[in-house]
mmCIF file of N, CA and C in Angstrom:
data_model
loop_
_atom_site.group_PDB
_atom_site.id
_atom_site.type_symbol
_atom_site.label_atom_id
_atom_site.label_comp_id
_atom_site.label_asym_id
_atom_site.label_seq_id
_atom_site.Cartn_x
_atom_site.Cartn_y
_atom_site.Cartn_z
ATOM 1 N N UNK G 1 -16.000 -12.481 18.031
ATOM 2 C CA UNK G 1 -15.381 -12.131 16.794
ATOM 3 C C UNK G 1 -15.003 -13.311 15.942
ATOM 4 N N UNK G 2 -15.225 -13.203 14.875
ATOM 5 C CA UNK G 2 -15.193 -14.299 13.782
ATOM 6 C C UNK G 2 -13.776 -14.360 13.400
ATOM 7 N N UNK G 3 -13.424 -15.615 12.742
ATOM 8 C CA UNK G 3 -12.106 -15.855 12.317
ATOM 9 C C UNK G 3 -11.713 -14.835 11.202
ATOM 10 N N UNK G 4 -12.563 -14.554 10.325
ATOM 11 C CA UNK G 4 -12.457 -13.467 9.355
ATOM 12 C C UNK G 4 -12.319 -12.002 9.973
ATOM 13 N N UNK G 5 -12.906 -11.712 10.956
ATOM 14 C CA UNK G 5 -12.771 -10.488 11.574
ATOM 15 C C UNK G 5 -11.325 -10.385 12.340
ATOM 16 N N UNK G 6 -10.872 -11.411 12.838
ATOM 17 C CA UNK G 6 -9.649 -11.388 13.565
ATOM 18 C C UNK G 6 -8.463 -11.196 12.493
ATOM 19 N N UNK G 7 -8.650 -12.106 11.377
ATOM 20 C CA UNK G 7 -7.572 -11.984 10.212
ATOM 21 C C UNK G 7 -7.481 -10.416 9.738
ATOM 22 N N UNK G 8 -8.616 -10.011 9.342
ATOM 23 C CA UNK G 8 -8.728 -8.415 8.913
ATOM 24 C C UNK G 8 -8.196 -7.594 10.094
ATOM 25 N N UNK G 9 -8.399 -7.771 11.403
ATOM 26 C CA UNK G 9 -7.946 -6.920 12.443
ATOM 27 C C UNK G 9 -6.413 -7.107 12.427
ATOM 28 N N UNK G 10 -5.922 -8.262 12.409
ATOM 29 C CA UNK G 10 -4.238 -8.270 12.491
ATOM 30 C C UNK G 10 -3.690 -7.816 11.241
ATOM 31 N N UNK G 11 -4.483 -7.739 10.091
ATOM 32 C CA UNK G 11 -3.755 -7.108 8.799
ATOM 33 C C UNK G 11 -3.710 -5.404 9.277
ATOM 34 N N UNK G 12 -4.898 -4.822 9.763
ATOM 35 C CA UNK G 12 -4.948 -3.567 10.114
ATOM 36 C C UNK G 12 -3.803 -3.170 10.966
ATOM 37 N N UNK G 13 -3.646 -3.964 12.180
ATOM 38 C CA UNK G 13 -2.772 -4.013 13.330
ATOM 39 C C UNK G 13 -1.434 -3.801 12.728
ATOM 40 N N UNK G 14 -1.056 -4.744 11.801
ATOM 41 C CA UNK G 14 0.180 -4.741 11.283
ATOM 42 C C UNK G 14 0.466 -3.489 10.564
ATOM 43 N N UNK G 15 -0.309 -3.085 9.737
ATOM 44 C CA UNK G 15 -0.293 -1.952 8.854
ATOM 45 C C UNK G 15 0.119 -0.845 9.853
ATOM 46 N N UNK G 16 -0.743 -0.420 11.011
ATOM 47 C CA UNK G 16 -0.644 0.491 11.734
ATOM 48 C C UNK G 16 0.900 0.532 12.441
ATOM 49 N N UNK G 17 1.293 -0.483 12.943
ATOM 50 C CA UNK G 17 2.491 -0.727 13.614
ATOM 51 C C UNK G 17 3.779 -0.461 12.648
ATOM 52 N N UNK G 18 3.667 -1.063 11.318
ATOM 53 C CA UNK G 18 4.564 -0.817 10.671
ATOM 54 C C UNK G 18 4.914 0.600 10.006
ATOM 55 N N UNK G 19 3.660 1.335 9.965
ATOM 56 C CA UNK G 19 3.660 2.662 9.697
ATOM 57 C C UNK G 19 4.393 3.482 10.797
ATOM 58 N N UNK G 20 4.307 2.931 11.973
ATOM 59 C CA UNK G 20 4.904 3.855 13.099
ATOM 60 C C UNK G 20 6.549 3.579 12.944
ATOM 61 N N UNK G 21 7.031 2.495 12.438
ATOM 62 C CA UNK G 21 8.358 2.439 12.512
ATOM 63 C C UNK G 21 9.109 3.460 11.309
ATOM 64 N N UNK G 22 10.036 4.227 11.792
ATOM 65 C CA UNK G 22 10.676 5.233 10.963
ATOM 66 C C UNK G 22 11.631 4.442 9.985
ATOM 67 N N UNK G 23 11.964 3.332 10.073
ATOM 68 C CA UNK G 23 12.908 2.604 9.302
ATOM 69 C C UNK G 23 12.285 1.971 8.023
ATOM 70 N N UNK G 24 10.911 1.837 8.173
ATOM 71 C CA UNK G 24 10.287 1.130 6.982
ATOM 72 C C UNK G 24 9.814 2.152 6.035
ATOM 73 N N UNK G 25 10.107 1.685 4.746
ATOM 74 C CA UNK G 25 9.676 2.465 3.481
ATOM 75 C C UNK G 25 8.156 2.368 3.365
ATOM 76 N N UNK G 26 7.520 3.364 2.961
ATOM 77 C CA UNK G 26 6.086 3.186 2.606
ATOM 78 C C UNK G 26 5.836 2.245 1.579
ATOM 79 N N UNK G 27 6.687 2.097 0.579
ATOM 80 C CA UNK G 27 6.385 1.195 -0.626
ATOM 81 C C UNK G 27 6.322 -0.109 0.087
ATOM 82 N N UNK G 28 7.382 -0.536 0.564
ATOM 83 C CA UNK G 28 7.372 -1.767 1.236
ATOM 84 C C UNK G 28 6.206 -2.032 2.043
ATOM 85 N N UNK G 29 5.721 -1.301 2.822
ATOM 86 C CA UNK G 29 4.422 -1.416 3.869
ATOM 87 C C UNK G 29 3.403 -1.569 2.919
ATOM 88 N N UNK G 30 3.250 -0.716 1.760
ATOM 89 C CA UNK G 30 1.980 -0.961 0.981
ATOM 90 C C UNK G 30 1.969 -2.230 0.163
ATOM 91 N N UNK G 31 3.010 -2.598 -0.306
ATOM 92 C CA UNK G 31 3.225 -4.043 -0.742
ATOM 93 C C UNK G 31 2.713 -5.076 -0.029
ATOM 94 N N UNK G 32 3.463 -5.053 1.202
ATOM 95 C CA UNK G 32 2.969 -6.100 2.314
ATOM 96 C C UNK G 32 1.642 -6.008 2.414
ATOM 97 N N UNK G 33 1.158 -5.003 2.912
ATOM 98 C CA UNK G 33 -0.341 -4.933 3.161
ATOM 99 C C UNK G 33 -1.322 -5.222 1.916
ATOM 100 N N UNK G 34 -0.998 -4.960 0.666
ATOM 101 C CA UNK G 34 -1.549 -5.343 -0.541
ATOM 102 C C UNK G 34 -1.526 -7.028 -0.631
ATOM 103 N N UNK G 35 -0.373 -7.547 -0.315
ATOM 104 C CA UNK G 35 -0.616 -8.834 -0.452
ATOM 105 C C UNK G 35 -1.270 -9.673 0.762
ATOM 106 N N UNK G 36 -1.090 -9.035 2.152
ATOM 107 C CA UNK G 36 -2.033 -9.692 3.120
ATOM 108 C C UNK G 36 -3.487 -9.467 2.668
ATOM 109 N N UNK G 37 -3.891 -8.299 2.213
ATOM 110 C CA UNK G 37 -5.278 -8.102 1.886
ATOM 111 C C UNK G 37 -5.904 -9.082 0.704
ATOM 112 N N UNK G 38 -4.928 -9.435 -0.233
ATOM 113 C CA UNK G 38 -5.179 -10.211 -1.316
ATOM 114 C C UNK G 38 -5.455 -11.781 -0.831
ATOM 115 N N UNK G 39 -4.599 -11.841 -0.010
ATOM 116 C CA UNK G 39 -4.819 -13.338 0.723
ATOM 117 C C UNK G 39 -6.092 -13.442 1.397
ATOM 118 N N UNK G 40 -6.294 -12.387 2.212
ATOM 119 C CA UNK G 40 -7.514 -12.269 2.930
ATOM 120 C C UNK G 40 -8.747 -12.574 2.015
ATOM 121 N N UNK G 41 -8.945 -11.564 1.110
ATOM 122 C CA UNK G 41 -10.018 -11.510 0.137
ATOM 123 C C UNK G 41 -10.076 -12.969 -0.504
ATOM 124 N N UNK G 42 -8.912 -13.464 -1.040
ATOM 125 C CA UNK G 42 -9.069 -14.786 -1.463
ATOM 126 C C UNK G 42 -9.623 -15.830 -0.748
ATOM 127 N N UNK G 43 -9.180 -15.812 0.476
ATOM 128 C CA UNK G 43 -9.631 -16.760 1.481
ATOM 129 C C UNK G 43 -10.977 -16.685 1.928
ATOM 130 N N UNK G 44 -11.707 -15.268 1.912
ATOM 131 C CA UNK G 44 -12.914 -15.208 2.441
ATOM 132 C C UNK G 44 -14.207 -14.876 1.652
ATOM 133 N N UNK G 45 -13.706 -14.115 0.359
ATOM 134 C CA UNK G 45 -14.694 -13.921 -0.648
ATOM 135 C C UNK G 45 -14.150 -13.937 -1.990
ATOM 136 N N UNK G 46 -13.952 -15.352 -2.472
ATOM 137 C CA UNK G 46 -13.319 -15.504 -3.576
ATOM 138 C C UNK G 46 -14.232 -15.050 -4.951
ATOM 139 N N UNK G 47 -15.498 -15.268 -4.762
ATOM 140 C CA UNK G 47 -16.522 -15.185 -5.990
ATOM 141 C C UNK G 47 -16.954 -13.392 -5.883
ATOM 142 N N UNK G 48 -16.848 -12.756 -4.994
ATOM 143 C CA UNK G 48 -17.134 -11.351 -4.756
ATOM 144 C C UNK G 48 -16.355 -10.330 -5.459
ATOM 145 N N UNK G 49 -15.066 -10.577 -5.369
ATOM 146 C CA UNK G 49 -13.821 -9.582 -5.773
ATOM 147 C C UNK G 49 -13.324 -10.016 -6.919
ATOM 148 N N UNK G 50 -13.163 -9.177 -8.029
ATOM 149 C CA UNK G 50 -12.473 -9.506 -9.231
ATOM 150 C C UNK G 50 -11.041 -9.435 -8.883
ATOM 151 N N UNK G 51 -10.291 -10.545 -8.709
ATOM 152 C CA UNK G 51 -8.907 -10.785 -8.216
ATOM 153 C C UNK G 51 -7.994 -9.779 -9.015
ATOM 154 N N UNK G 52 -8.225 -9.589 -10.474
ATOM 155 C CA UNK G 52 -7.441 -8.854 -11.182
ATOM 156 C C UNK G 52 -7.258 -7.406 -10.609
ATOM 157 N N UNK G 53 -8.581 -6.730 -10.070
ATOM 158 C CA UNK G 53 -8.201 -5.424 -9.460
ATOM 159 C C UNK G 53 -7.211 -5.205 -8.482
ATOM 160 N N UNK G 54 -6.782 -6.326 -7.779
ATOM 161 C CA UNK G 54 -5.988 -6.276 -6.703
ATOM 162 C C UNK G 54 -4.575 -6.441 -7.273
ATOM 163 N N UNK G 55 -4.298 -6.679 -8.502
ATOM 164 C CA UNK G 55 -3.058 -6.905 -8.900
ATOM 165 C C UNK G 55 -2.131 -5.589 -9.408
#
């Protein structure tokens, strides 16, 4: 597994476990996931994605 795949898998795992917690609000989880994905995409594919579309 490449470093990029490990980072992406960690994001998905974090999202899954946060979703299992009854005390977490969905808005907070989604905002956290959005920030993680934005960092991941900016680090791995800066020229492919329109960064404005993630804001």
